[in-house]
CSV table of C-alpha atoms in Angstrom, one decimal:
chain,number,residue,atom,x,y,z
A,20,MET,CA,1.3,18.1,-1.5
A,21,TRP,CA,5.1,18.3,-1.2
A,22,PRO,CA,5.8,15.0,-3.0
A,23,ARG,CA,3.6,16.2,-5.9
A,24,LEU,CA,5.5,19.6,-6.0
A,25,GLN,CA,8.8,17.7,-5.9
A,26,LEU,CA,7.8,15.5,-8.8
A,27,ALA,CA,6.6,18.5,-10.8
A,28,PHE,CA,9.9,20.3,-10.2
A,29,LYS,CA,11.9,17.3,-11.4
A,30,ALA,CA,9.6,16.8,-14.4
A,31,GLY,CA,10.1,20.4,-15.5
A,32,LEU,CA,13.8,20.2,-14.9
A,33,ALA,CA,14.1,17.0,-17.0
A,34,ALA,CA,12.0,18.3,-19.8
A,35,GLY,CA,14.1,21.5,-19.9
A,36,ILE,CA,17.3,19.6,-20.0
A,37,ALA,CA,16.0,17.2,-22.6
A,38,PHE,CA,14.9,20.1,-24.9
A,39,ALA,CA,18.2,21.8,-24.4
A,40,ILE,CA,20.2,18.8,-25.7
A,41,ALA,CA,17.7,17.8,-28.4
A,42,PRO,CA,19.1,20.0,-31.2
A,43,PHE,CA,22.5,18.3,-30.8
A,44,MET,CA,21.1,14.9,-31.7
A,45,PRO,CA,22.8,13.5,-34.9
A,46,GLY,CA,21.3,13.6,-38.4
A,47,SER,CA,17.6,14.0,-38.9
A,48,ALA,CA,16.8,13.5,-35.2
A,49,ALA,CA,17.6,17.2,-34.6
A,50,ASP,CA,14.5,18.1,-36.6
A,51,TYR,CA,12.2,16.6,-34.0
A,52,PRO,CA,13.3,18.2,-30.7
A,53,TYR,CA,9.9,18.2,-29.0
A,54,TYR,CA,10.0,14.5,-28.6
A,55,ALA,CA,12.9,14.7,-26.1
A,56,PRO,CA,11.0,16.5,-23.4
A,57,LEU,CA,8.1,14.2,-24.1
A,58,GLY,CA,10.4,11.2,-23.3
A,59,ALA,CA,11.5,12.9,-20.1
A,60,LEU,CA,7.9,13.3,-18.9
A,61,VAL,CA,7.1,9.8,-19.8
A,62,ALA,CA,10.0,8.5,-17.7
A,63,MET,CA,9.1,10.7,-14.7
A,64,TYR,CA,7.7,8.5,-11.9
A,65,GLU,CA,7.2,8.7,-8.1
A,66,ASN,CA,10.2,6.4,-7.5
A,67,VAL,CA,13.5,5.6,-9.3
A,68,ALA,CA,12.8,1.9,-10.1
A,69,GLY,CA,9.4,2.8,-11.5
A,70,SER,CA,11.0,5.5,-13.6
A,71,MET,CA,13.4,3.0,-15.1
A,72,LYS,CA,10.8,0.4,-15.7
A,73,GLN,CA,8.3,2.9,-17.2
A,74,GLY,CA,10.9,4.4,-19.5
A,75,ILE,CA,12.2,1.1,-20.8
A,76,GLN,CA,8.6,-0.2,-21.4
A,77,THR,CA,7.7,3.0,-23.3
A,78,LEU,CA,10.7,2.7,-25.6
A,79,ALA,CA,9.8,-1.0,-26.2
A,80,GLY,CA,6.3,0.0,-27.1
A,81,LEU,CA,7.5,2.8,-29.4
A,82,ALA,CA,9.8,0.4,-31.2
A,83,ILE,CA,7.0,-2.2,-31.7
A,84,GLY,CA,4.7,0.6,-33.0
A,85,VAL,CA,7.3,1.9,-35.5
A,86,GLY,CA,7.8,-1.7,-36.7
A,87,LEU,CA,4.1,-2.0,-37.3
A,88,ALA,CA,4.1,1.2,-39.3
A,89,PHE,CA,6.8,-0.2,-41.5
A,90,VAL,CA,4.9,-3.4,-42.0
A,91,LEU,CA,2.0,-1.2,-43.3
A,92,PHE,CA,4.3,0.6,-45.7
A,93,ILE,CA,5.6,-2.8,-47.0
A,94,LEU,CA,2.0,-3.7,-47.8
A,95,GLY,CA,1.8,-0.6,-50.0
A,96,SER,CA,0.1,2.8,-49.7
A,97,PRO,CA,-2.0,3.0,-46.5
A,98,THR,CA,-5.7,2.3,-47.0
A,99,PRO,CA,-8.5,2.2,-44.5
A,100,LEU,CA,-8.4,-1.6,-44.5
A,101,THR,CA,-4.6,-1.9,-44.0
A,102,VAL,CA,-4.6,0.9,-41.3
A,103,GLY,CA,-7.4,-0.9,-39.5
A,104,VAL,CA,-5.6,-4.3,-39.7
A,105,VAL,CA,-2.3,-2.9,-38.4
A,106,MET,CA,-4.0,-1.0,-35.6
A,107,ALA,CA,-5.8,-4.2,-34.6
A,108,PHE,CA,-2.5,-5.9,-34.4
A,109,GLY,CA,-1.2,-3.0,-32.3
A,110,VAL,CA,-4.0,-3.5,-29.8
A,111,ILE,CA,-3.2,-7.2,-29.7
A,112,LEU,CA,0.5,-6.6,-29.1
A,113,ALA,CA,-0.4,-4.1,-26.4
A,114,GLY,CA,-1.7,-7.0,-24.4
A,115,LEU,CA,1.7,-8.5,-24.0
A,116,PRO,CA,2.2,-9.4,-20.3
A,117,LYS,CA,5.5,-7.5,-19.8
A,118,ILE,CA,5.0,-4.5,-22.0
A,119,GLY,CA,3.4,-2.5,-19.1
A,120,ALA,CA,3.4,1.3,-19.7
A,121,GLY,CA,4.5,0.7,-23.3
A,122,ARG,CA,1.2,-0.8,-24.4
A,123,ASP,CA,-0.5,2.5,-25.1
A,124,TRP,CA,2.4,3.7,-27.2
A,125,ILE,CA,2.3,0.8,-29.7
A,126,PRO,CA,-0.7,2.1,-31.8
A,127,THR,CA,0.2,5.7,-31.1
A,128,ALA,CA,3.7,5.3,-32.5
A,129,ALA,CA,2.4,3.5,-35.5
A,130,LEU,CA,0.0,6.3,-36.3
A,131,LEU,CA,2.6,9.0,-35.7
A,132,VAL,CA,4.9,7.4,-38.2
A,133,LEU,CA,2.0,7.3,-40.7
A,134,LEU,CA,0.8,10.8,-40.1
A,135,VAL,CA,4.0,12.8,-39.4
A,136,GLY,CA,6.5,10.6,-41.2
A,137,GLY,CA,4.8,11.1,-44.5
A,138,HIS,CA,7.0,10.3,-47.4
A,139,ASP,CA,10.1,9.9,-45.3
A,140,PRO,CA,9.2,7.4,-42.5
A,141,ASP,CA,12.8,6.2,-42.1
A,142,GLN,CA,14.2,9.6,-41.0
A,143,PHE,CA,11.2,10.4,-38.8
A,144,SER,CA,11.3,7.0,-37.1
A,145,PHE,CA,15.0,7.4,-36.4
A,146,GLY,CA,14.6,10.9,-35.0
A,147,TYR,CA,11.5,10.0,-33.0
A,148,LEU,CA,13.1,7.0,-31.3
A,149,LEU,CA,16.4,8.7,-30.7
A,150,GLN,CA,14.8,11.8,-29.2
A,151,MET,CA,12.4,9.8,-27.1
A,152,GLY,CA,15.3,7.6,-25.9
A,153,ALA,CA,17.4,10.7,-25.0
A,154,GLY,CA,14.4,12.2,-23.1
A,155,VAL,CA,13.8,9.0,-21.2
A,156,THR,CA,17.4,8.8,-20.3
A,157,VAL,CA,17.4,12.4,-19.0
A,158,GLY,CA,14.2,11.7,-17.0
A,159,ILE,CA,15.7,8.6,-15.3
A,160,LEU,CA,18.9,10.4,-14.5
A,161,VAL,CA,17.1,13.4,-13.0
A,162,ASN,CA,14.9,11.2,-10.9
A,163,LEU,CA,17.9,9.2,-9.8
A,164,LEU,CA,20.1,12.2,-8.9
A,165,VAL,CA,17.7,14.9,-7.7
A,166,PHE,CA,16.0,14.1,-4.4
A,167,PRO,CA,15.2,10.5,-5.2
A,168,PRO,CA,12.1,10.0,-3.0
A,169,LEU,CA,12.0,7.5,-0.1
A,170,HIS,CA,8.5,6.9,1.3
A,171,PHE,CA,9.5,5.3,4.6
A,172,ARG,CA,8.0,7.9,6.9
A,173,ALA,CA,4.5,7.5,5.3
A,174,ALA,CA,4.6,3.8,5.8
A,175,GLU,CA,5.7,4.2,9.4
A,176,LEU,CA,2.9,6.7,10.2
A,177,SER,CA,0.2,4.6,8.4
A,178,ILE,CA,1.2,1.5,10.5
A,179,ALA,CA,1.0,3.6,13.7
A,180,GLU,CA,-2.3,5.2,12.8
A,181,LEU,CA,-3.9,1.8,12.0
A,182,ARG,CA,-2.7,0.3,15.3
A,183,LEU,CA,-4.1,3.2,17.3
A,184,ALA,CA,-7.3,3.1,15.4
A,185,LEU,CA,-7.8,-0.6,16.3
A,186,ALA,CA,-7.0,0.2,19.9
A,187,GLN,CA,-9.6,3.1,19.8
A,188,GLN,CA,-12.2,0.8,18.3
A,189,LEU,CA,-11.7,-1.7,21.2
A,190,TRP,CA,-12.0,1.1,23.8
A,191,ASP,CA,-15.1,2.5,22.2
A,192,MET,CA,-16.8,-1.0,22.2
A,193,ALA,CA,-15.7,-1.4,25.8
A,194,LYS,CA,-17.4,1.9,26.6
A,195,ALA,CA,-20.5,0.8,24.8
A,196,LEU,CA,-20.7,-2.4,26.9
A,197,LYS,CA,-20.8,-0.3,30.1
A,198,GLU,CA,-23.6,2.1,28.8
A,199,SER,CA,-27.2,1.4,29.2
A,200,TRP,CA,-28.4,-0.5,26.1
A,201,PRO,CA,-28.9,0.4,23.4
A,202,PRO,CA,-25.7,2.5,23.8
A,203,GLU,CA,-25.9,6.3,23.2
A,204,HIS,CA,-22.7,6.1,21.1
A,205,GLU,CA,-23.0,3.9,18.0
A,206,ASP,CA,-20.4,5.4,15.7
A,207,TRP,CA,-18.0,2.5,16.5
A,208,SER,CA,-20.5,0.1,14.9
A,209,LYS,CA,-20.1,1.8,11.5
A,210,ARG,CA,-16.3,1.7,11.4
A,211,SER,CA,-15.8,-1.8,10.1
A,212,ASP,CA,-15.5,-0.8,6.4
A,213,ALA,CA,-13.3,2.2,7.4
A,214,LEU,CA,-10.9,-0.1,9.3
A,215,GLU,CA,-10.7,-2.4,6.3
A,216,ALA,CA,-10.0,0.6,4.0
A,217,SER,CA,-7.3,1.7,6.4
A,218,ALA,CA,-5.6,-1.7,6.3
A,219,ARG,CA,-5.6,-1.5,2.5
A,220,SER,CA,-4.1,2.0,2.7
A,221,VAL,CA,-1.3,0.7,5.0
A,222,ARG,CA,-0.5,-2.1,2.5
A,223,LEU,CA,-0.3,0.5,-0.3
A,224,ALA,CA,2.0,2.7,1.8
A,225,VAL,CA,4.3,-0.2,2.7
A,226,GLU,CA,4.5,-1.3,-0.9
A,227,LYS,CA,5.2,2.3,-2.0
A,228,ALA,CA,8.0,2.5,0.5
A,229,ASP,CA,9.4,-0.8,-0.7
A,230,ALA,CA,9.3,0.4,-4.3
A,231,SER,CA,10.9,3.7,-3.4
A,232,ARG,CA,14.1,2.1,-2.1
A,233,ARG,CA,14.8,0.1,-5.2
A,234,ALA,CA,17.7,1.5,-7.2
A,235,ASN,CA,17.6,4.5,-4.8
A,236,PRO,CA,21.1,5.7,-3.7
A,237,ARG,CA,19.6,7.4,-0.7
A,238,ARG,CA,18.6,4.1,0.9
A,239,ARG,CA,22.2,3.7,2.2
A,240,LEU,CA,21.9,7.0,4.1
A,241,HIS,CA,18.4,6.2,5.4
A,242,PRO,CA,18.3,2.4,6.1
A,243,ARG,CA,15.0,0.8,7.0
A,244,ASP,CA,13.9,-2.7,7.6
A,245,ILE,CA,11.0,-3.0,5.1
A,246,ASP,CA,10.7,-6.7,5.8
A,247,GLN,CA,9.8,-5.6,9.4
A,248,ASP,CA,7.1,-3.3,8.0
A,249,TYR,CA,5.6,-6.1,6.0
A,250,ARG,CA,5.5,-8.3,9.1
A,251,ASN,CA,3.9,-5.5,11.1
A,252,LEU,CA,1.4,-5.1,8.2
A,253,ARG,CA,0.4,-8.7,8.1
A,254,ASP,CA,0.0,-8.7,11.9
A,255,LEU,CA,-2.2,-5.6,11.8
A,256,GLU,CA,-4.3,-7.2,9.0
A,257,ARG,CA,-5.0,-10.2,11.2
A,258,VAL,CA,-5.9,-8.0,14.1
A,259,THR,CA,-8.1,-5.9,11.9
A,260,PHE,CA,-10.0,-9.0,10.8
A,261,HIS,CA,-10.6,-9.9,14.5
A,262,VAL,CA,-11.6,-6.4,15.5
A,263,GLN,CA,-14.1,-6.3,12.6
A,264,ASP,CA,-15.5,-9.6,13.7
A,265,VAL,CA,-16.0,-8.3,17.3
A,266,THR,CA,-17.6,-5.2,15.9
A,267,GLN,CA,-20.0,-7.2,13.8
A,268,VAL,CA,-20.9,-9.5,16.6
A,269,LEU,CA,-21.5,-6.8,19.1
A,270,SER,CA,-23.5,-4.7,16.6
A,271,ASP,CA,-25.7,-7.6,15.8
A,272,VAL,CA,-26.3,-8.4,19.5
A,273,ILE,CA,-27.3,-4.8,20.2
A,274,TRP,CA,-29.3,-3.8,17.1
A,275,ALA,CA,-30.1,-6.8,14.8
A,276,LYS,CA,-33.6,-8.1,15.4
A,277,ASP,CA,-32.9,-11.5,13.9
A,278,THR,CA,-29.9,-12.3,16.0
A,279,PRO,CA,-30.7,-14.7,18.9
A,280,PHE,CA,-27.3,-14.2,20.7
A,281,VAL,CA,-27.0,-12.0,23.7
A,282,VAL,CA,-24.3,-10.6,26.1
A,283,PRO,CA,-25.6,-11.4,29.6
A,284,ASP,CA,-25.6,-8.4,31.9
A,285,GLU,CA,-23.3,-10.0,34.4
A,286,TYR,CA,-20.6,-10.4,31.7
A,287,ALA,CA,-20.9,-6.9,30.1
A,288,ALA,CA,-18.5,-5.1,32.5
A,289,PRO,CA,-15.8,-7.8,32.6
A,290,LEU,CA,-16.0,-8.2,28.8
A,291,ALA,CA,-15.5,-4.5,28.5
A,292,ASP,CA,-12.5,-4.6,30.7
A,293,ALA,CA,-11.0,-7.4,28.6
A,294,MET,CA,-11.5,-5.3,25.4
A,295,ALA,CA,-10.0,-2.2,27.0
A,296,ALA,CA,-7.0,-4.3,28.2
A,297,VAL,CA,-6.3,-5.6,24.6
A,298,GLY,CA,-6.6,-2.0,23.4
A,299,ASP,CA,-4.0,-0.9,25.9
A,300,VAL,CA,-1.7,-3.6,24.6
A,301,LEU,CA,-2.0,-2.2,21.0
A,302,ARG,CA,-1.5,1.3,22.2
A,303,ALA,CA,1.6,0.4,24.2
A,304,VAL,CA,3.4,-0.6,21.0
A,305,GLU,CA,3.0,3.0,19.6
A,306,GLU,CA,3.7,4.8,22.8
A,307,GLU,CA,7.3,3.5,22.9
A,308,GLU,CA,6.7,1.6,26.1
A,309,SER,CA,9.6,-0.6,27.2
A,310,PRO,CA,9.5,-4.3,26.1
A,311,GLU,CA,9.1,-5.2,29.7
A,312,ARG,CA,6.1,-2.9,30.1
A,313,ARG,CA,4.5,-4.2,26.9
A,314,ALA,CA,5.0,-7.8,28.0
A,315,GLU,CA,3.4,-6.9,31.4
A,316,LEU,CA,0.3,-5.4,29.7
A,317,SER,CA,0.0,-8.3,27.4
A,318,ALA,CA,0.2,-10.8,30.3
A,319,GLU,CA,-2.4,-8.8,32.2
A,320,ALA,CA,-4.8,-8.8,29.2
A,321,ASP,CA,-4.2,-12.5,28.6
A,322,ASP,CA,-5.0,-13.2,32.3
A,323,ILE,CA,-8.2,-11.1,32.1
A,324,VAL,CA,-9.4,-12.9,28.9
A,325,LYS,CA,-8.5,-16.4,30.3
A,326,ALA,CA,-10.2,-15.7,33.6
A,327,LEU,CA,-13.4,-14.5,31.9
A,328,THR,CA,-13.3,-17.5,29.5
A,329,ALA,CA,-13.0,-19.9,32.5
A,330,ARG,CA,-15.9,-18.1,34.2
A,331,VAL,CA,-18.2,-18.3,31.2
A,332,GLY,CA,-17.4,-22.0,30.8
A,333,SER,CA,-18.3,-22.8,34.4
A,334,GLU,CA,-21.4,-20.7,34.9
A,335,GLU,CA,-24.9,-20.9,33.5
A,336,THR,CA,-26.6,-17.8,32.4
A,337,ALA,CA,-30.2,-17.0,33.3
A,338,THR,CA,-31.2,-15.6,29.9
A,339,GLY,CA,-31.7,-19.0,28.2
A,340,ALA,CA,-30.4,-17.4,24.9
A,341,PRO,CA,-27.0,-18.4,23.4
A,342,SER,CA,-24.2,-16.1,24.5
A,343,ALA,CA,-22.0,-14.1,22.2
A,344,VAL,CA,-19.4,-13.7,24.9
A,345,GLU,CA,-17.4,-16.8,23.8
A,346,SER,CA,-17.1,-15.6,20.3
A,347,ILE,CA,-15.8,-12.2,21.4
A,348,LEU,CA,-13.4,-13.7,23.8
A,349,LEU,CA,-12.0,-16.0,21.1
A,350,SER,CA,-11.3,-13.0,18.9
A,351,LEU,CA,-9.6,-11.2,21.8
A,352,HIS,CA,-7.5,-14.2,22.4
A,353,ARG,CA,-6.4,-14.3,18.8
A,354,MET,CA,-5.5,-10.6,18.9
A,355,LEU,CA,-3.3,-11.2,21.9
A,356,ARG,CA,-1.7,-14.2,20.2
A,357,VAL,CA,-0.8,-12.1,17.2
A,358,VAL,CA,0.8,-9.5,19.5
A,359,LYS,CA,2.7,-12.2,21.4
A,360,GLU,CA,4.0,-13.8,18.2
A,361,SER,CA,5.1,-10.4,17.0
A,362,ALA,CA,6.9,-9.6,20.2
A,363,ASP,CA,8.6,-13.0,20.2
A,364,ARG,CA,9.7,-12.5,16.6
A,365,ASP,CA,11.2,-9.1,17.4
A,366,GLN,CA,13.0,-10.5,20.4
A,367,ARG,CA,14.5,-13.2,18.4
A,368,GLY,CA,15.5,-10.7,15.7
A,369,SER,CA,17.2,-8.5,18.4
A,370,GLY,CA,19.0,-11.5,19.7
A,371,ASP,CA,20.3,-12.4,16.3
A,372,GLU,CA,21.5,-8.9,15.6
A,373,GLN,CA,23.3,-8.8,19.0
A,374,SER,CA,25.0,-12.2,18.2
A,375,ILE,CA,26.2,-10.9,14.8
A,376,ALA,CA,27.5,-7.7,16.5
A,377,GLU,CA,29.5,-9.7,19.0
C-alpha cells in the first residue's frame, strides 16, 4: 500500500509543478497548459529508469503522431478515407519494436492535431509537444529526486519466503509418509501450482529490484548484490522443480489408481527422515545459521540420502511392484547438490572479497 501512496504523492506533486510552469512556456505553447501535467503523469513510473524510458518513448510516439497528422494535411482537407489511411499507418508504426509506451500515443496525437489543432495545426503541435516535453521532464526529475524507490527488501523477503515454503513442503510430505495411508493431511499434495506461482513471483520481485536500482542515486547509500539475488533465484527455481517432482510422485503413489509404483513400508520412515533433513538444510539458510552449521546439516542430509540409496539398491522388496523411492531419492540428491553448489559459490565469493580487501 505504501509504494502506491508514495507514487500517488509524487504523481500529484509532479502534475502540480508542471501545471505551475506551463503558463511560462514560450509562444503559443502557453495556450495549452493542461498538457504539461499530462506529460508529468505519463512519465511517472514505479522506478527511475522506467520513468525515463516511458517518458522518452511517449515523446517519440507523440512526435510520430504529429508527423502523421501533417502528412494528412499535405494530402488536403481530411476526409473519411484519408483519416482512415493515416490512422492505419499509425497502428502500423505503433508496432515498431522499440517504441514501447509511445505506441498508443501515435494515433492519439495524430487525432488530437486534427481535432484540436483545427485551422492552426502548427501552433497546436508546437504547444502540445513542448508542454508534454516539459511535463515529462518534471515527472522524471520528481521521480529521481523525491524518494526514488528501491525494492530490495521485497526481493529479499520473497526469496526467504520461497525457501521456507519449500522446506515446509518437504516436512509436510515427510509427515505424510509416517501417517497411516492414505494420510489424513493431504493439503501438501495441492501445493505444486502454488510453489510454481511463488517462484514466478520471486523472479518478478528480483527483476523489479534490479530495475529500481538503475539510474537511482540512492543505490550508493543502500548497496545490494543483485547478481547474488539472481543466483539465489535460479537455485530456488531448480529446487522448486525437484520439490514439485517429489510432490507429484508421492501424490500419485498414494492416490492415483493408474500408478503401479509404491513406497514399500520398510522405506517410508527412512525416506521421511531424508526429506525432513533436506528441509532442515533449506531452513538453516534463512535462520542465519553459521556456515559451519549449514555445512554440517548438509553433510548429515547427504549421508542420510546416500545411506538409503545404498540400502534400496542392495535389498529386494516384497511388494513385487516397482518402487518410487529411487525417484524421490534422486530428487533429494539434486536438491542437496544445488545447496552445495550455492554454498561453494558463496565461499569462493567471500574469499575473493577478502583477497581484494587485503
